[in-house]
């Protein structure tokens, strides 16, 4: 694979063809905030928090860095007034779902996000999909999935699989930015397969 040189926040960064801008930035120690990214999972591009400005051939656009591929001479800016404003709004929308998430609080401090800006939505899951994708792609078990669509979308454990697989695994629990996953599992376990936890 050929080397690609790009500029991120004024620093020359060496990457390889096919790498994403996020991976290139991480390899150079340049932080970009993420919520739905995990190095073991296929790029998802769901939360949009990792957006950056990318300039090529005189044109600047906003791109989702965890799915956007590097290209020669690309100029990337990871912070700007516009980027920070967008991240602030994304965080405020997510905080309406999960106002007590420590991960969101930390990011809210950086971007000055107000957790009370939007009306609270009692769902707690921010739909990052980390649990669902980790179970499917890494563990190959599909013990947890999304049900419903749009604003009604939520995660749900599949009792027949979860009762056999989850107690000895639980690798997805620490991935959840809101702790909702663990609560959903405890509830499913209590309601659907209580005997397996005894
Ligand atoms: S339960 Fe947690 S890890 Fe799973 S999709 Fe929702 S926020 Fe993400
Ligand atoms: S980390 Fe890139 S869209 Fe979520």
Tab-separated table of C-alpha atoms and ligand atoms in Angstrom:
chain	number	residue	atom	x	y	z
A	1	UNK	CA	0.000	0.000	0.000
A	2	UNK	CA	1.351	3.404	-0.926
A	3	UNK	CA	2.064	6.149	1.568
A	4	UNK	CA	-0.139	9.234	1.600
A	5	UNK	CA	0.881	12.548	3.105
A	6	UNK	CA	-1.766	14.898	4.405
A	7	UNK	CA	-1.914	17.794	6.821
A	8	UNK	CA	-3.920	17.646	10.026
A	9	UNK	CA	-4.090	20.765	12.219
A	10	UNK	CA	-0.976	22.107	10.540
A	11	UNK	CA	1.054	18.938	11.088
A	12	UNK	CA	2.273	16.711	8.241
A	13	UNK	CA	0.897	13.207	8.801
A	14	UNK	CA	1.948	10.024	6.990
A	15	UNK	CA	-0.891	7.580	6.338
A	16	UNK	CA	-1.490	4.615	4.064
A	17	UNK	CA	-4.013	4.253	1.284
A	18	UNK	CA	-7.430	3.192	2.550
A	19	UNK	CA	-6.886	4.636	6.035
A	20	UNK	CA	-9.557	6.944	7.401
A	21	UNK	CA	-8.836	10.518	8.461
A	22	UNK	CA	-9.684	9.522	12.036
A	23	UNK	CA	-7.138	6.681	12.010
A	24	UNK	CA	-4.501	8.987	10.518
A	25	UNK	CA	-5.164	11.601	13.199
A	26	UNK	CA	-5.023	9.001	15.961
A	27	UNK	CA	-1.736	7.639	14.616
A	28	UNK	CA	-0.302	11.161	14.883
A	29	UNK	CA	-1.656	11.682	18.409
A	30	UNK	CA	-4.230	14.260	17.282
A	31	UNK	CA	-7.505	13.781	19.208
A	32	UNK	CA	-10.902	13.754	17.482
A	33	UNK	CA	-13.956	13.008	19.661
A	34	UNK	CA	-15.898	9.827	18.843
A	35	UNK	CA	-18.908	8.041	20.271
A	36	UNK	CA	-19.738	5.262	17.824
A	37	UNK	CA	-16.208	4.343	16.702
A	38	UNK	CA	-14.391	1.192	17.855
A	39	UNK	CA	-11.146	-0.012	16.328
A	40	UNK	CA	-12.389	-3.618	16.080
A	41	UNK	CA	-15.589	-2.677	14.235
A	42	UNK	CA	-16.443	-1.719	10.686
A	43	UNK	CA	-16.804	2.061	10.267
A	44	UNK	CA	-20.357	3.130	11.081
A	45	UNK	CA	-20.496	6.932	10.891
A	46	UNK	CA	-23.541	7.166	13.131
A	47	UNK	CA	-22.944	9.783	15.820
A	48	UNK	CA	-21.346	12.454	13.584
A	49	UNK	CA	-19.293	13.783	16.490
A	50	UNK	CA	-16.039	13.111	14.649
A	51	UNK	CA	-16.765	15.580	11.824
A	52	UNK	CA	-13.806	17.656	10.665
A	53	UNK	CA	-13.150	20.186	7.900
A	54	UNK	CA	-11.354	18.735	4.891
A	55	UNK	CA	-9.850	20.938	2.186
A	56	UNK	CA	-8.818	19.595	-1.211
A	57	UNK	CA	-8.226	21.406	-4.509
A	58	UNK	CA	-9.440	24.660	-2.984
A	59	UNK	CA	-12.738	23.252	-1.709
A	60	UNK	CA	-13.544	22.849	1.959
A	61	UNK	CA	-16.265	20.543	3.218
A	62	UNK	CA	-17.344	18.897	6.429
A	63	UNK	CA	-16.631	15.168	6.476
A	64	UNK	CA	-17.200	12.343	8.939
A	65	UNK	CA	-13.614	11.448	9.799
A	66	UNK	CA	-14.229	7.853	10.935
A	67	UNK	CA	-15.441	6.905	7.437
A	68	UNK	CA	-13.664	9.452	5.216
A	69	UNK	CA	-10.538	8.116	3.478
A	70	UNK	CA	-7.237	9.971	3.478
A	71	UNK	CA	-6.007	11.488	0.233
A	72	UNK	CA	-2.744	13.076	-0.838
A	73	UNK	CA	-2.370	16.733	0.203
A	74	UNK	CA	-5.716	16.795	2.028
A	75	UNK	CA	-5.775	19.586	4.620
A	76	UNK	CA	-7.766	18.669	7.708
A	77	UNK	CA	-8.874	20.893	10.568
A	78	UNK	CA	-10.205	19.065	13.623
A	79	UNK	CA	-11.424	22.190	15.457
A	80	UNK	CA	-13.011	25.411	14.218
A	81	UNK	CA	-15.872	27.607	15.322
A	82	UNK	CA	-18.208	25.775	12.937
A	83	UNK	CA	-17.095	22.278	13.977
A	84	UNK	CA	-17.348	23.125	17.669
A	85	UNK	CA	-20.853	24.539	17.162
A	86	UNK	CA	-22.015	21.365	15.411
A	87	UNK	CA	-20.454	19.110	18.059
A	88	UNK	CA	-22.110	21.209	20.771
A	89	UNK	CA	-25.551	20.729	19.171
A	90	UNK	CA	-25.003	16.986	18.652
A	91	UNK	CA	-24.032	16.630	22.305
A	92	UNK	CA	-27.035	18.634	23.469
A	93	UNK	CA	-29.352	16.368	21.477
A	94	UNK	CA	-27.692	13.253	22.917
A	95	UNK	CA	-27.799	14.676	26.453
A	96	UNK	CA	-31.572	14.933	26.097
A	97	UNK	CA	-31.529	11.109	25.927
A	98	UNK	CA	-28.793	10.402	28.439
A	99	UNK	CA	-28.370	13.434	30.743
A	100	UNK	CA	-26.278	11.530	33.294
A	101	UNK	CA	-23.777	9.889	30.964
A	102	UNK	CA	-20.242	10.638	32.225
A	103	UNK	CA	-18.858	10.270	28.683
A	104	UNK	CA	-21.295	12.907	27.399
A	105	UNK	CA	-20.625	15.189	30.389
A	106	UNK	CA	-16.896	15.176	29.704
A	107	UNK	CA	-17.476	16.075	26.060
A	108	UNK	CA	-20.104	18.673	27.012
A	109	UNK	CA	-17.510	20.489	29.089
A	110	UNK	CA	-15.098	20.657	26.155
A	111	UNK	CA	-17.736	22.009	23.742
A	112	UNK	CA	-19.812	24.055	26.187
A	113	UNK	CA	-22.924	21.927	25.606
A	114	UNK	CA	-25.978	22.618	27.761
A	115	UNK	CA	-27.659	19.388	28.879
A	116	UNK	CA	-30.948	21.221	29.421
A	117	UNK	CA	-31.215	22.815	25.968
A	118	UNK	CA	-33.574	20.185	24.567
A	119	UNK	CA	-36.555	18.507	26.168
A	120	UNK	CA	-35.639	15.218	27.830
A	121	UNK	CA	-36.364	12.012	25.913
A	122	UNK	CA	-36.635	9.085	28.274
A	123	UNK	CA	-34.693	6.568	26.223
A	124	UNK	CA	-31.124	6.657	27.647
A	125	UNK	CA	-29.783	4.838	24.572
A	126	UNK	CA	-28.059	7.182	22.123
A	127	UNK	CA	-28.123	4.618	19.285
A	128	UNK	CA	-24.359	4.475	18.846
A	129	UNK	CA	-24.764	0.803	17.946
A	130	UNK	CA	-21.530	-0.235	19.657
A	131	UNK	CA	-23.203	-3.062	21.586
A	132	UNK	CA	-25.125	-4.394	18.588
A	133	UNK	CA	-22.160	-4.232	16.213
A	134	UNK	CA	-19.643	-5.621	18.714
A	135	UNK	CA	-21.833	-8.623	19.453
A	136	UNK	CA	-22.406	-9.256	15.741
A	137	UNK	CA	-18.977	-8.470	14.299
A	138	UNK	CA	-16.550	-9.478	17.044
A	139	UNK	CA	-18.445	-12.104	19.059
A	140	UNK	CA	-20.588	-13.332	16.122
A	141	UNK	CA	-23.494	-13.970	18.523
A	142	UNK	CA	-26.155	-11.346	17.690
A	143	UNK	CA	-27.455	-11.494	21.250
A	144	UNK	CA	-28.501	-7.835	21.137
A	145	UNK	CA	-30.125	-5.936	18.286
A	146	UNK	CA	-32.112	-2.842	17.404
A	147	UNK	CA	-35.889	-3.044	17.358
A	148	UNK	CA	-38.303	-0.517	15.836
A	149	UNK	CA	-37.233	2.484	13.767
A	150	UNK	CA	-36.821	6.240	13.996
A	151	UNK	CA	-37.539	7.747	17.395
A	152	UNK	CA	-38.957	4.413	18.627
A	153	UNK	CA	-35.733	2.562	17.857
A	154	UNK	CA	-34.162	0.857	20.864
A	155	UNK	CA	-31.850	-2.003	21.654
A	156	UNK	CA	-33.153	-5.303	22.863
A	157	UNK	CA	-31.492	-8.510	24.006
A	158	UNK	CA	-32.649	-11.653	22.238
A	159	UNK	CA	-33.560	-13.804	25.255
A	160	UNK	CA	-32.868	-17.204	23.632
A	161	UNK	CA	-29.324	-16.168	22.740
A	162	UNK	CA	-28.599	-13.815	25.655
A	163	UNK	CA	-29.552	-16.434	28.269
A	164	UNK	CA	-26.849	-18.746	26.905
A	165	UNK	CA	-24.125	-16.322	25.822
A	166	UNK	CA	-24.136	-13.109	27.818
A	167	UNK	CA	-23.333	-14.131	31.390
A	168	UNK	CA	-19.884	-15.363	30.418
A	169	UNK	CA	-19.184	-12.456	28.085
A	170	UNK	CA	-20.527	-8.966	28.895
A	171	UNK	CA	-17.742	-7.483	26.774
A	172	UNK	CA	-20.171	-4.943	25.356
A	173	UNK	CA	-21.030	-3.426	28.760
A	174	UNK	CA	-18.005	-1.108	29.052
A	175	UNK	CA	-18.484	0.056	25.463
A	176	UNK	CA	-21.839	1.710	26.171
A	177	UNK	CA	-21.444	5.489	26.614
A	178	UNK	CA	-24.615	5.736	28.721
A	179	UNK	CA	-24.774	2.574	30.887
A	180	UNK	CA	-28.194	1.896	29.361
A	181	UNK	CA	-26.995	-1.397	27.963
A	182	UNK	CA	-26.215	-2.860	31.359
A	183	UNK	CA	-29.602	-1.745	32.698
A	184	UNK	CA	-31.350	-3.304	29.697
A	185	UNK	CA	-29.505	-6.567	30.248
A	186	UNK	CA	-30.327	-6.704	33.970
A	187	UNK	CA	-33.980	-6.036	33.156
A	188	UNK	CA	-34.101	-8.698	30.433
A	189	UNK	CA	-32.371	-11.169	32.717
A	190	UNK	CA	-34.769	-10.477	35.584
A	191	UNK	CA	-37.860	-10.677	33.407
A	192	UNK	CA	-36.999	-13.364	30.895
A	193	UNK	CA	-34.338	-15.740	32.148
A	194	UNK	CA	-34.006	-15.211	35.944
A	195	UNK	CA	-32.876	-18.807	36.644
A	196	UNK	CA	-29.622	-18.453	34.668
A	197	UNK	CA	-28.256	-15.823	37.077
A	198	UNK	CA	-28.873	-17.863	40.232
B	1	LIG	S1	-27.298	0.581	24.582
B	1	LIG	FE1	-25.427	1.808	24.788
B	1	LIG	S2	-23.911	0.803	23.454
B	1	LIG	FE2	-25.944	0.038	22.825
B	1	LIG	S3	-26.600	1.417	21.164
B	1	LIG	FE3	-27.458	2.257	23.073
B	1	LIG	S4	-25.949	3.769	23.796
B	1	LIG	FE4	-24.899	2.473	22.251
B	2	LIG	S1	-17.281	8.368	15.633
B	2	LIG	FE1	-17.501	8.985	13.558
B	2	LIG	S2	-19.632	9.155	13.307
B	2	LIG	FE2	-19.425	8.415	15.351
